[in-house]
Amino acid sequence: KVILVPGGSGGLGAATVALLAREGAKVVVGYHSNRARAEQLADSLNQRGAGKVICVEGDLRELAARERLVEQAASLTGEIYGLVNFLGDPARVEFAALDEARMTEAFQVNYFAPVLLAKRVGEHMLAKKVAGSIVFLATMQAVAAFEGSLNYAGPKTALVQAARIFAKQWGGRAGIRVNVVAPGVSMAGMAQASIETGKYDPYIRSDTIARFGRPEDVARVIRLLLEPDNYITGQVITVDGGLTLRRDRG
């Protein structure tokens, strides 16, 4: 099956791409500018001879780039089965410096681009009568309130509601399932830098969580949600080792 993974060239995305490729999927990785990283991932996985990984460059905030990505993916077999939407940016900014320009930028990357791409892919699935699966990546900050996270948590929380609307709109006989995975503190991607500063060490010392997350923890949940016979839709699965549940102990 053809699965689109925009933002999948590094971190949690790369782990997901590797898992899907090992199982024989045709994975189309969308990346913004780091061609070397994307091509290194594709070359490494393609040498193993299971699935196929191709890379497509583009700024997915732009309509033309989204269309190009969808068209290249659809050209592989004629239809797209899945979308795993890793598009996003940590949008880190001090609260005192938060202004309209920075909030607009955060929403463009973390909400507008992934939602508009999902809309395009969903319309393709409907036209081709594909009972496919769409998975958005949010954050634990979208399901629990963390101080200082307004610029990142705001658009990610909106993304959760958009996924639920898509799931309701495209469910039933159309058969398109839409879900959200909300990672916690994982040793990859956006969270890696925060872990290295020691910011989250108190959660380990206080036994709030047993360990930090691994990329494979998130990849396996995404793989479950892509399963063709899966019965889950309109849900948010938080992969955080219980941090949001027990963080009062931190």
Coordinates of C-alpha atoms in Angstrom, one line a residue:
K1 CA 0.0 0.0 0.0
V2 CA 1.1 3.6 -0.6
I3 CA 1.5 5.7 2.5
L4 CA 2.4 9.3 2.6
V5 CA 4.6 10.4 5.5
P6 CA 5.3 14.2 5.3
G7 CA 7.9 15.2 7.8
G8 CA 9.0 11.6 8.0
S9 CA 12.8 12.0 7.3
G10 CA 13.9 12.3 10.9
G11 CA 13.0 11.5 14.5
L12 CA 9.7 9.8 15.2
G13 CA 8.9 10.0 11.5
A14 CA 12.0 8.1 10.4
A15 CA 11.2 5.3 12.9
T16 CA 7.7 5.1 11.4
V17 CA 9.0 5.1 7.8
A18 CA 11.4 2.3 8.7
L19 CA 8.7 0.1 10.3
L20 CA 6.3 0.6 7.3
A21 CA 9.1 -0.1 4.8
R22 CA 10.1 -3.3 6.5
E23 CA 6.6 -4.5 6.1
G24 CA 6.6 -3.8 2.4
A25 CA 4.8 -0.5 2.1
K26 CA 5.5 2.0 -0.6
V27 CA 6.3 5.1 1.6
V28 CA 6.5 8.6 0.2
V29 CA 8.4 10.8 2.5
G30 CA 7.8 14.5 2.2
Y31 CA 10.6 16.8 3.4
H32 CA 11.1 20.5 3.4
S33 CA 14.8 21.2 2.8
N34 CA 17.1 18.6 4.3
R35 CA 17.6 16.5 1.2
A36 CA 20.7 14.7 2.4
R37 CA 18.9 13.4 5.5
A38 CA 15.9 12.3 3.5
E39 CA 17.9 10.5 0.8
Q40 CA 20.1 8.8 3.4
L41 CA 17.0 7.4 5.0
A42 CA 15.6 6.2 1.7
D43 CA 18.9 4.7 0.5
S44 CA 19.3 2.8 3.8
L45 CA 15.8 1.3 3.7
N46 CA 15.7 0.6 0.0
Q47 CA 18.9 -1.4 0.2
R48 CA 17.1 -3.8 2.6
G49 CA 14.7 -4.8 -0.2
A50 CA 11.4 -4.9 1.6
G51 CA 9.2 -1.9 0.7
K52 CA 10.1 1.2 -1.3
V53 CA 10.9 4.6 0.0
I54 CA 10.9 7.7 -2.2
C55 CA 11.4 11.3 -1.2
V56 CA 9.6 14.4 -2.4
E57 CA 10.9 17.9 -1.5
G58 CA 8.6 20.9 -0.9
D59 CA 7.2 23.4 1.5
L60 CA 3.8 21.9 2.3
R61 CA 2.5 25.2 3.5
E62 CA 2.1 25.9 -0.2
L63 CA -0.7 24.4 -2.3
A64 CA 1.6 23.5 -5.3
A65 CA 3.9 21.5 -3.0
R66 CA 0.9 19.6 -1.5
E67 CA -0.5 18.8 -5.0
R68 CA 2.9 17.6 -6.1
L69 CA 3.3 15.3 -3.1
V70 CA -0.1 13.8 -3.6
E71 CA 0.3 13.3 -7.3
Q72 CA 3.7 11.6 -7.0
A73 CA 2.3 9.3 -4.4
A74 CA -0.8 8.4 -6.4
S75 CA 1.3 7.7 -9.5
L76 CA 2.9 4.7 -7.8
T77 CA -0.2 2.4 -7.9
G78 CA -3.0 4.8 -8.7
E79 CA -4.2 5.3 -5.2
I80 CA -3.1 6.4 -1.7
Y81 CA -4.1 4.2 1.2
G82 CA -2.6 6.1 4.2
L83 CA -1.3 9.5 5.4
V84 CA 0.8 9.9 8.6
N85 CA 1.0 13.6 9.1
F86 CA 4.2 14.5 10.9
L87 CA 4.2 18.1 9.7
G88 CA 5.0 20.4 12.6
D89 CA 7.4 22.7 14.3
P90 CA 8.0 23.1 18.1
A91 CA 7.2 26.9 17.7
R92 CA 9.4 27.7 20.7
V93 CA 9.2 31.3 21.8
E94 CA 9.3 33.0 25.2
F95 CA 5.8 33.9 26.3
A96 CA 6.7 37.6 26.7
A97 CA 7.8 37.6 23.0
L98 CA 4.7 35.9 21.7
D99 CA 2.9 38.1 19.2
E100 CA 0.6 37.8 16.2
A101 CA 3.4 37.0 13.7
R102 CA 4.8 34.1 15.7
M103 CA 1.3 32.7 16.4
T104 CA 0.4 32.9 12.8
E105 CA 3.6 31.1 11.8
A106 CA 2.9 28.4 14.4
F107 CA -0.6 27.8 13.0
Q108 CA 0.6 27.7 9.4
V109 CA 3.0 24.8 10.2
N110 CA 1.1 23.0 12.9
Y111 CA -2.5 23.3 11.8
F112 CA -3.1 24.8 8.3
A113 CA -0.6 22.7 6.4
P114 CA -1.4 19.3 7.9
V115 CA -5.2 19.9 7.8
L116 CA -5.2 21.0 4.2
L117 CA -3.0 18.1 3.1
A118 CA -5.3 15.7 4.9
K119 CA -8.3 17.3 3.2
R120 CA -6.6 16.7 -0.2
V121 CA -5.7 13.1 0.6
G122 CA -9.1 12.4 2.0
E123 CA -10.8 13.7 -1.2
H124 CA -8.5 11.4 -3.2
M125 CA -9.5 8.4 -1.1
L126 CA -13.2 9.3 -1.5
A127 CA -12.8 9.6 -5.3
K128 CA -10.9 6.3 -5.5
K129 CA -13.2 4.6 -3.0
V130 CA -10.3 3.7 -0.7
A131 CA -11.1 2.8 2.8
G132 CA -7.9 4.4 4.1
S133 CA -6.4 5.7 7.3
I134 CA -5.2 9.1 8.2
V135 CA -3.0 9.7 11.3
F136 CA -2.2 13.1 12.7
L137 CA 0.7 13.7 15.1
A138 CA -0.2 16.1 18.0
T139 CA 1.5 16.3 21.4
M140 CA 0.8 15.5 25.0
Q141 CA 0.5 19.3 25.3
A142 CA -2.7 19.1 23.3
V143 CA -4.3 16.8 25.9
A144 CA -2.9 18.4 29.1
A145 CA -2.1 22.0 30.0
F146 CA 1.6 22.8 30.3
E147 CA 2.8 26.2 31.2
G148 CA 4.6 28.1 28.5
S149 CA 3.2 25.9 25.7
L150 CA 0.6 28.2 24.2
N151 CA 2.2 28.8 20.9
Y152 CA 2.7 25.0 20.2
A153 CA -0.3 23.5 22.1
G154 CA -2.8 25.9 20.6
P155 CA -2.6 24.7 17.0
K156 CA -2.0 21.1 18.0
T157 CA -5.2 21.2 20.1
A158 CA -7.1 22.6 17.1
L159 CA -5.6 19.7 15.1
V160 CA -7.2 17.2 17.4
Q161 CA -10.6 18.7 16.8
A162 CA -10.0 18.8 13.0
A163 CA -9.2 15.1 13.1
R164 CA -12.4 14.3 14.9
I165 CA -14.4 16.3 12.4
F166 CA -12.7 14.5 9.5
A167 CA -13.4 11.1 11.2
K168 CA -17.1 12.0 11.6
Q169 CA -17.4 13.4 8.1
W170 CA -15.6 10.5 6.3
G171 CA -16.7 7.6 8.4
G172 CA -19.5 5.1 7.8
R173 CA -19.6 3.6 4.3
A174 CA -16.7 5.8 3.1
G175 CA -14.6 3.9 5.6
I176 CA -11.8 6.5 6.1
R177 CA -10.5 6.3 9.6
V178 CA -8.9 9.4 11.1
N179 CA -7.0 9.4 14.4
V180 CA -4.4 11.3 16.4
V181 CA -1.2 10.1 18.2
A182 CA 0.0 12.5 20.9
P183 CA 3.6 11.6 21.8
G184 CA 5.0 12.5 25.2
V185 CA 8.7 13.0 25.9
S186 CA 10.5 10.9 23.3
M187 CA 14.2 10.6 22.7
A188 CA 13.9 11.8 19.1
G189 CA 12.8 14.8 17.1
M190 CA 11.5 17.9 18.8
A191 CA 11.7 16.6 22.4
Q192 CA 15.3 15.4 22.2
A193 CA 16.7 18.9 22.8
S194 CA 14.5 19.4 25.8
I195 CA 15.6 16.1 27.3
E196 CA 19.2 17.0 26.9
T197 CA 18.8 20.2 28.9
G198 CA 17.5 18.1 31.8
K199 CA 14.1 19.7 31.7
Y200 CA 12.2 16.5 32.1
D201 CA 14.6 14.7 34.5
P202 CA 12.3 15.4 37.5
Y203 CA 9.7 13.1 36.0
I204 CA 12.2 10.2 36.0
R205 CA 13.4 11.0 39.5
S206 CA 9.9 11.2 40.9
D207 CA 8.9 7.9 39.3
T208 CA 6.2 9.7 37.3
I209 CA 7.4 7.8 34.2
A210 CA 9.7 4.8 34.1
R211 CA 11.7 6.1 31.1
F212 CA 11.6 8.5 28.3
G213 CA 9.8 7.4 25.1
R214 CA 11.5 5.7 22.2
P215 CA 10.7 6.5 18.5
E216 CA 9.5 2.9 18.2
D217 CA 6.9 3.4 20.9
V218 CA 5.1 5.9 18.6
A219 CA 5.8 4.0 15.4
R220 CA 4.0 0.9 16.7
V221 CA 0.9 2.8 17.6
I222 CA 0.8 4.5 14.2
R223 CA 1.2 1.0 12.6
L224 CA -1.8 -0.2 14.5
L225 CA -3.9 2.7 13.3
L226 CA -2.9 2.0 9.7
E227 CA -4.0 -1.6 9.9
P228 CA -6.6 -2.1 7.2
D229 CA -9.0 -4.0 9.5
N230 CA -8.6 -1.5 12.3
Y231 CA -11.7 -0.5 14.2
I232 CA -10.5 2.7 15.7
T233 CA -11.5 6.2 14.5
G234 CA -11.9 9.7 15.9
Q235 CA -9.6 8.9 18.8
V236 CA -6.5 10.5 20.4
I237 CA -3.9 8.0 21.7
T238 CA -1.4 9.6 24.1
V239 CA 1.9 7.8 24.0
D240 CA 3.7 9.3 27.0
G241 CA 4.3 6.5 29.5
G242 CA 1.6 8.0 31.8
L243 CA 3.2 11.4 32.2
T244 CA 0.1 13.4 31.7
L245 CA -1.8 11.1 34.0
R246 CA 0.8 11.3 36.9
R247 CA 2.6 14.6 36.3
D248 CA 1.4 16.0 39.6
R249 CA 4.2 13.8 41.1
G250 CA 6.9 15.6 39.1

